[in-house]
Tab-separated table of C-alpha atoms in Angstrom:
chain	number	residue	atom	x	y	z
A	1	PHE	CA	-3.899	-6.594	-25.315
A	2	GLY	CA	-3.788	-7.005	-21.746
A	3	THR	CA	-1.529	-5.648	-18.890
A	4	VAL	CA	2.061	-6.435	-17.769
A	5	ASP	CA	1.671	-9.782	-16.415
A	6	THR	CA	0.119	-10.416	-19.662
A	7	TRP	CA	2.457	-9.753	-22.084
A	8	LEU	CA	5.299	-11.688	-19.779
A	9	LEU	CA	2.899	-14.755	-20.188
A	10	TYR	CA	2.847	-14.109	-23.761
A	11	ARG	CA	6.162	-14.125	-23.848
A	12	LEU	CA	7.315	-16.514	-21.605
A	13	THR	CA	5.374	-19.352	-23.404
A	14	GLY	CA	6.210	-18.677	-27.251
A	15	GLY	CA	2.771	-17.059	-27.378
A	16	LYS	CA	0.632	-19.689	-26.196
A	17	VAL	CA	-0.843	-18.591	-23.358
A	18	HIS	CA	-2.797	-14.711	-23.480
A	19	ALA	CA	-3.930	-14.240	-19.900
A	20	THR	CA	-4.123	-12.490	-16.449
A	21	ASP	CA	-5.660	-13.020	-12.840
A	22	PRO	CA	-8.135	-11.278	-11.522
A	23	SER	CA	-6.029	-8.798	-9.437
A	24	ASN	CA	-4.286	-7.768	-12.604
A	25	ALA	CA	-7.550	-7.367	-14.696
A	26	SER	CA	-9.331	-4.985	-11.568
A	27	ARG	CA	-6.759	-2.659	-12.695
A	28	THR	CA	-7.734	-2.326	-16.077
A	29	LEU	CA	-11.259	-0.674	-15.105
A	30	LEU	CA	-12.379	-3.083	-17.627
A	31	PHE	CA	-13.128	-5.594	-15.052
A	32	ASN	CA	-16.597	-6.488	-13.182
A	33	LEU	CA	-15.636	-6.616	-9.597
A	34	HIS	CA	-18.598	-8.709	-9.029
A	35	THR	CA	-18.889	-11.482	-12.028
A	36	LEU	CA	-15.168	-11.505	-12.114
A	37	SER	CA	-15.545	-11.134	-15.308
A	38	TRP	CA	-14.939	-8.672	-18.496
A	39	ASP	CA	-17.628	-5.988	-17.931
A	40	GLU	CA	-19.772	-6.126	-21.172
A	41	GLU	CA	-21.015	-2.551	-21.161
A	42	LEU	CA	-17.985	-0.940	-20.476
A	43	LEU	CA	-16.315	-2.639	-23.228
A	44	GLN	CA	-19.242	-1.659	-25.649
A	45	VAL	CA	-19.001	2.190	-24.452
A	46	LEU	CA	-14.943	2.154	-24.999
A	47	GLY	CA	-15.436	0.121	-27.889
A	48	ILE	CA	-13.221	-2.451	-27.172
A	49	PRO	CA	-13.763	-6.125	-28.349
A	50	SER	CA	-14.109	-8.459	-25.894
A	51	ALA	CA	-11.752	-10.918	-28.697
A	52	MET	CA	-8.575	-9.112	-27.780
A	53	LEU	CA	-8.662	-9.362	-23.735
A	54	PRO	CA	-7.161	-12.055	-22.216
A	55	GLU	CA	-8.686	-15.300	-20.853
A	56	VAL	CA	-8.876	-14.485	-17.331
A	57	ARG	CA	-7.442	-17.578	-14.835
A	58	PRO	CA	-7.321	-17.918	-11.032
A	59	SER	CA	-4.743	-16.496	-9.839
A	60	ALA	CA	-3.408	-19.492	-8.048
A	61	GLY	CA	-3.488	-22.263	-11.347
A	62	ASP	CA	-2.441	-23.391	-14.339
A	63	PHE	CA	-0.840	-20.482	-16.989
A	64	GLY	CA	0.984	-22.698	-19.073
A	65	GLU	CA	4.783	-23.775	-19.176
A	66	THR	CA	8.089	-22.101	-20.055
A	67	LEU	CA	9.661	-22.285	-23.483
A	68	PRO	CA	12.434	-25.275	-23.220
A	69	GLY	CA	15.777	-23.466	-23.299
A	70	LEU	CA	14.591	-20.040	-22.697
A	71	LEU	CA	14.726	-20.788	-18.760
A	72	GLY	CA	16.644	-23.789	-19.043
A	73	GLU	CA	14.126	-27.162	-19.393
A	74	ALA	CA	10.636	-25.882	-19.252
A	75	LEU	CA	9.344	-24.508	-16.143
A	76	PRO	CA	5.713	-24.665	-15.139
A	77	ILE	CA	3.976	-21.113	-14.148
A	78	ARG	CA	1.499	-22.087	-11.569
A	79	GLY	CA	0.723	-18.244	-10.253
A	80	VAL	CA	0.195	-14.642	-11.045
A	81	LEU	CA	-0.454	-11.309	-9.236
A	82	GLY	CA	-0.307	-7.815	-8.776
A	83	ASP	CA	2.138	-5.939	-7.333
A	84	GLN	CA	0.588	-4.647	-3.609
A	85	GLN	CA	-1.577	-7.899	-4.060
A	86	ALA	CA	1.170	-10.290	-3.663
A	87	ALA	CA	2.753	-8.149	-1.140
A	88	LEU	CA	-0.560	-8.708	0.795
A	89	PHE	CA	-0.463	-12.404	0.150
A	90	GLY	CA	3.311	-12.597	1.317
A	91	GLN	CA	2.607	-10.767	4.629
A	92	ALA	CA	0.170	-13.211	5.085
A	93	ALA	CA	-2.852	-10.929	5.656
A	94	LEU	CA	-5.292	-13.741	4.498
A	95	GLY	CA	-8.602	-12.790	6.498
A	96	ALA	CA	-10.931	-9.916	6.727
A	97	GLY	CA	-9.473	-6.800	8.847
A	98	GLU	CA	-5.956	-7.884	8.225
A	99	GLY	CA	-3.477	-5.428	6.537
A	100	LYS	CA	-0.115	-4.221	5.098
A	101	CYS	CA	1.569	-0.963	4.149
A	102	THR	CA	4.518	-0.766	1.408
A	103	TYR	CA	6.495	2.352	2.003
A	104	GLY	CA	8.464	2.839	-0.818
A	105	THR	CA	9.002	6.173	-2.604
A	106	GLY	CA	4.938	6.290	-1.489
A	107	ALA	CA	2.868	4.375	0.910
A	108	PHE	CA	0.495	2.020	-0.555
A	109	LEU	CA	-2.175	0.147	1.959
A	110	LEU	CA	-4.110	-2.477	1.637
A	111	LEU	CA	-6.679	-3.778	3.831
A	112	HIS	CA	-8.448	-7.452	3.053
A	113	THR	CA	-12.162	-7.020	3.256
A	114	GLY	CA	-12.768	-10.526	2.906
A	115	LYS	CA	-15.343	-11.704	0.292
A	116	ARG	CA	-16.501	-8.719	-0.745
A	117	PRO	CA	-15.519	-5.841	-2.544
A	118	VAL	CA	-16.111	-2.626	-0.310
A	119	LEU	CA	-16.969	0.154	-2.689
A	120	SER	CA	-15.441	3.506	-1.541
A	121	ARG	CA	-16.778	6.683	-1.239
A	122	LYS	CA	-13.568	8.569	0.544
A	123	GLY	CA	-11.144	7.685	-2.954
A	124	LEU	CA	-9.845	4.243	-1.959
A	125	LEU	CA	-9.753	1.881	-4.429
A	126	ALA	CA	-11.676	-1.427	-4.371
A	127	THR	CA	-9.602	-4.416	-5.750
A	128	VAL	CA	-9.423	-7.892	-6.351
A	129	ALA	CA	-6.751	-9.179	-3.841
A	130	TRP	CA	-6.505	-12.841	-5.447
A	131	SER	CA	-8.715	-15.354	-6.508
A	132	LEU	CA	-8.486	-19.194	-5.689
A	133	GLY	CA	-10.723	-21.497	-7.764
A	134	ASP	CA	-14.055	-19.649	-8.038
A	135	ARG	CA	-13.935	-18.086	-4.839
A	136	ALA	CA	-12.152	-14.041	-5.324
A	137	SER	CA	-10.938	-12.183	-1.949
A	138	TYR	CA	-10.962	-8.494	-2.000
A	139	ALA	CA	-8.918	-5.690	-0.647
A	140	LEU	CA	-9.190	-1.718	-0.167
A	141	GLU	CA	-6.762	0.422	-1.189
A	142	GLY	CA	-4.577	3.739	-0.430
A	143	SER	CA	-2.495	5.618	-1.492
A	144	VAL	CA	-0.036	8.130	0.249
A	145	PHE	CA	2.145	9.790	-2.297
A	146	MET	CA	5.496	10.762	-0.253
A	147	ALA	CA	6.996	8.082	2.014
A	148	GLY	CA	10.105	7.702	1.521
A	149	ALA	CA	10.216	10.308	-0.909
A	150	VAL	CA	10.321	12.909	2.145
A	151	VAL	CA	13.337	11.239	3.562
A	152	GLY	CA	15.100	11.860	0.310
A	153	TRP	CA	13.724	15.308	0.345
A	154	LEU	CA	15.553	15.905	3.710
A	155	LYS	CA	18.549	14.655	1.983
A	156	ASP	CA	18.534	17.452	-0.454
A	157	LEU	CA	18.022	19.724	1.586
A	158	GLY	CA	21.594	18.555	3.755
A	159	LEU	CA	19.890	18.157	6.529
A	160	VAL	CA	21.341	14.632	6.881
A	161	GLN	CA	24.037	13.326	4.611
A	162	GLU	CA	22.948	10.076	3.925
A	163	SER	CA	18.990	8.456	4.310
A	164	ALA	CA	19.860	6.171	7.366
A	165	GLN	CA	20.695	9.184	9.807
A	166	VAL	CA	17.367	10.901	9.727
A	167	GLU	CA	16.674	8.185	12.333
A	168	ALA	CA	19.275	9.521	14.482
A	169	LEU	CA	18.623	13.094	13.949
A	170	ALA	CA	15.267	12.412	15.090
A	171	ARG	CA	16.087	10.661	18.364
A	172	GLU	CA	17.960	13.846	19.663
A	173	VAL	CA	14.374	15.319	20.481
A	174	ALA	CA	11.458	13.341	22.385
A	175	ASP	CA	9.019	15.235	19.697
A	176	THR	CA	8.597	17.990	17.166
A	177	GLY	CA	8.178	20.590	19.605
A	178	GLY	CA	4.433	21.516	18.156
A	179	VAL	CA	5.828	21.299	14.771
A	180	TYR	CA	3.859	19.623	11.382
A	181	LEU	CA	5.402	18.983	8.014
A	182	VAL	CA	2.816	18.211	5.380
A	183	PRO	CA	4.683	16.294	2.929
A	184	ALA	CA	2.089	16.934	-0.083
A	185	PHE	CA	4.673	18.240	-2.659
A	186	THR	CA	3.011	16.428	-5.526
A	187	GLY	CA	-0.505	17.027	-4.150
A	188	LEU	CA	-2.267	14.471	-1.501
A	189	GLY	CA	-3.668	11.514	-2.137
A	190	ALA	CA	-6.101	8.780	-0.332
A	191	PRO	CA	-7.924	9.698	1.713
A	192	TYR	CA	-8.004	13.528	0.813
A	193	TRP	CA	-7.294	13.489	-3.745
A	194	ASP	CA	-5.974	16.847	-3.650
A	195	PRO	CA	-3.627	17.668	-6.266
A	196	TYR	CA	-3.809	21.709	-5.866
A	197	ALA	CA	-2.358	20.924	-1.590
A	198	ARG	CA	1.142	21.900	-1.499
A	199	GLY	CA	3.826	20.646	1.071
A	200	ALA	CA	3.807	22.840	4.237
A	201	ILE	CA	5.522	23.213	7.602
A	202	LEU	CA	3.739	24.975	10.750
A	203	GLY	CA	4.532	25.182	14.223
A	204	LEU	CA	7.756	27.248	13.698
A	205	THR	CA	8.991	28.736	16.538
A	206	ARG	CA	12.887	29.985	17.230
A	207	GLY	CA	13.761	27.100	19.167
A	208	THR	CA	13.191	24.315	16.162
A	209	GLY	CA	15.852	22.784	15.122
A	210	LYS	CA	16.902	20.163	12.629
A	211	ALA	CA	15.945	17.128	14.823
A	212	HIS	CA	12.898	18.819	15.014
A	213	LEU	CA	12.063	18.978	11.121
A	214	ALA	CA	13.429	15.579	10.972
A	215	ARG	CA	11.080	14.005	13.382
A	216	ALA	CA	8.341	16.208	12.056
A	217	ALA	CA	8.845	14.425	8.331
A	218	LEU	CA	8.750	11.253	9.918
A	219	GLU	CA	5.488	11.851	11.665
A	220	GLY	CA	4.167	13.312	8.608
A	221	VAL	CA	4.362	9.926	6.576
A	222	ALA	CA	3.137	8.134	9.811
A	223	PHE	CA	-0.351	10.526	10.127
A	224	GLN	CA	-1.223	9.872	6.073
A	225	VAL	CA	-1.045	6.286	6.768
A	226	ALA	CA	-3.575	6.605	9.685
A	227	ASP	CA	-5.611	8.640	7.874
A	228	VAL	CA	-5.437	5.846	5.055
A	229	VAL	CA	-6.436	3.557	8.326
A	230	ARG	CA	-9.103	5.245	9.196
A	231	ALA	CA	-10.536	5.479	5.849
A	232	MET	CA	-10.811	2.048	5.347
A	233	GLU	CA	-11.914	0.684	8.782
A	234	GLU	CA	-14.469	3.023	8.354
A	235	GLU	CA	-15.964	2.056	5.051
A	236	ALA	CA	-15.307	-1.799	5.320
A	237	GLY	CA	-16.634	-1.325	9.133
A	238	LEU	CA	-13.378	-3.247	10.066
A	239	LEU	CA	-10.964	-2.931	12.524
A	240	LEU	CA	-7.136	-3.036	11.823
A	241	LYS	CA	-5.588	-4.758	14.728
A	242	GLU	CA	-2.182	-4.480	13.495
A	243	LEU	CA	-0.274	-3.652	10.701
A	244	ARG	CA	2.248	-5.575	8.449
A	245	VAL	CA	5.629	-3.184	6.966
A	246	ASP	CA	7.748	-3.520	4.485
A	247	GLY	CA	9.903	-1.495	2.487
A	248	GLY	CA	12.916	1.140	2.371
A	249	MET	CA	11.099	2.959	5.687
A	250	ALA	CA	10.320	-0.430	7.328
A	251	GLN	CA	13.650	-0.412	8.259
A	252	ASN	CA	13.736	2.931	10.149
A	253	PRO	CA	12.993	1.615	13.925
A	254	LEU	CA	12.150	4.948	15.195
A	255	PHE	CA	9.083	5.568	12.328
A	256	LEU	CA	7.703	2.144	13.120
A	257	GLU	CA	7.271	3.538	16.682
A	258	ILE	CA	6.065	6.653	15.502
A	259	GLN	CA	3.423	4.578	13.332
A	260	ALA	CA	2.555	2.194	15.745
A	261	ASP	CA	1.704	5.349	18.841
A	262	LEU	CA	-0.268	7.159	15.904
A	263	LEU	CA	-2.315	4.159	14.918
A	264	GLY	CA	-2.994	3.158	18.206
A	265	VAL	CA	-2.453	-0.765	17.008
A	266	PRO	CA	1.367	-2.899	17.104
A	267	VAL	CA	3.183	-2.419	13.691
A	268	LEU	CA	4.841	-5.678	12.698
A	269	ARG	CA	7.922	-6.103	10.438
A	270	PRO	CA	8.522	-9.736	9.092
A	271	LYS	CA	12.357	-10.867	8.686
A	272	VAL	CA	11.496	-10.982	4.972
A	273	THR	CA	10.763	-7.524	3.851
A	274	GLU	CA	10.288	-8.075	-0.572
A	275	THR	CA	7.085	-9.245	-0.069
A	276	THR	CA	5.815	-8.893	-3.191
A	277	ALA	CA	8.012	-11.499	-4.919
A	278	LEU	CA	7.355	-13.933	-1.565
A	279	GLY	CA	3.634	-13.686	-2.259
A	280	ALA	CA	4.123	-14.199	-5.972
A	281	ALA	CA	6.311	-17.271	-5.497
A	282	LEU	CA	3.919	-18.382	-2.404
A	283	MET	CA	0.990	-18.368	-4.763
A	284	ALA	CA	2.550	-20.190	-7.361
A	285	GLY	CA	3.251	-22.994	-4.848
A	286	VAL	CA	-0.619	-22.755	-4.235
A	287	GLY	CA	-0.641	-23.217	-7.657
A	288	ALA	CA	1.050	-26.151	-8.205
A	289	GLY	CA	-0.824	-27.996	-4.838
A	290	ALA	CA	2.888	-27.339	-3.347
A	291	LEU	CA	1.091	-25.166	-0.787
A	292	GLY	CA	-1.956	-25.253	1.291
A	293	LEU	CA	-3.229	-21.532	2.862
A	294	GLU	CA	-1.915	-22.685	6.864
A	295	GLU	CA	1.432	-23.511	5.004
A	296	VAL	CA	1.332	-19.697	3.402
A	297	LYS	CA	0.236	-18.416	7.153
A	298	GLY	CA	3.251	-19.985	8.355
A	299	ALA	CA	5.995	-18.857	5.893
A	300	TRP	CA	5.401	-15.472	7.486
A	301	THR	CA	7.984	-15.119	10.638
A	302	LEU	CA	8.414	-11.633	12.589
A	303	GLU	CA	11.387	-9.774	12.887
A	304	ALA	CA	10.597	-6.969	15.352
A	305	ARG	CA	7.099	-5.664	16.658
A	306	PHE	CA	6.025	-2.267	17.806
A	307	ASP	CA	3.181	-1.733	20.272
A	308	PRO	CA	2.037	1.766	21.147
A	309	ARG	CA	2.852	3.731	24.137
A	310	MET	CA	1.142	6.976	23.187
A	311	PRO	CA	-1.474	7.798	25.889
A	312	GLU	CA	-5.324	7.912	23.508
A	313	GLU	CA	-5.159	11.413	24.739
A	314	LYS	CA	-2.374	12.947	23.388
A	315	ARG	CA	-3.092	10.808	20.145
A	316	LYS	CA	-6.248	12.239	19.576
A	317	ALA	CA	-4.987	15.820	20.234
A	318	LEU	CA	-1.273	15.117	18.020
A	319	HIS	CA	-4.180	13.928	15.080
A	320	GLY	CA	-6.018	16.987	15.888
A	321	GLY	CA	-3.275	19.538	15.151
A	322	TRP	CA	-2.267	17.671	12.159
A	323	ARG	CA	-5.918	18.016	10.721
A	324	ARG	CA	-5.225	21.769	10.981
A	325	ALA	CA	-1.983	21.672	9.270
A	326	VAL	CA	-3.634	19.535	6.517
A	327	GLU	CA	-6.599	21.920	5.960
A	328	ARG	CA	-4.202	24.586	5.380
A	329	ALA	CA	-2.012	22.702	2.842
A	330	LEU	CA	-5.287	21.865	1.125
A	331	GLY	CA	-5.698	23.466	-2.322
A	332	TRP	CA	-2.950	25.760	-1.805
A	333	ALA	CA	-2.286	26.184	-5.885
A	334	ARG	CA	-5.592	26.451	-6.742
A	335	GLU	CA	-5.760	29.750	-8.673
A	336	GLU	CA	-8.196	32.041	-7.117
A	337	GLY	CA	-11.417	32.629	-9.566
């Protein structure tokens, strides 16, 4: 029994290792974030024998060796990390208050909260980021359901032929002309968690064109991310000084300019944007004793920086309009009592 990493380790080592690390164990909801061990009370409630569960080892450490001949000679396995935690490590967000956002089909934010878990009341997920020896680092995670999928929707509508054309189309106008697009096509994730919310376009006028819709779509993703960041800052008591980004939408400079403006903090894109793979590799380097945390920080290199240029008053006004738009989208699909 275990998570995907447990199965991979078991197969790679020929059944010799049945283990996981705290970042993956914490996603089973059977793991105690405070004691860094399986929670006996939860196991009893759910009727799960503790003998079934994998051994929890530090994220950087000894996870055995691969079977000889499987990948050539036997290779040591020295690091295990969950997906988003590996991206956080690959972005070298190693200190409290540092964070990253991965823009895939959805958007996934992690804020490093230091040596303590922050238990959220706003629908954010407290998780172990990683453990080195007997010391764990923690993070808050927030999920946005629709990010790159919004660009795909514009393509499906025929507004663009290719996803890469969205930036050029959106640049045809200086702003959205007062249009807001709430991309709640499958409900809204953090911090709203409303499965009954539905997509909405508000503020349309006779002068609204395709370019306004394209720009409003990009803003709709950026607004959602800003909502999650504000919730994280409030609950963790930390201020995000910069946001490190990766994923498909991170290749769109206009979108990152919009994200920086709506957040009010710089947005940084690294040269290596496959940060999950990079983070797993770096953790293995730490586990093998080949790297220290300073070397991990040094492995991160900046490709592009996007500084906010929007005045604070305008940012607040736009957020006010966004909140009004979200209020109209919330609960839309709920059946009337």
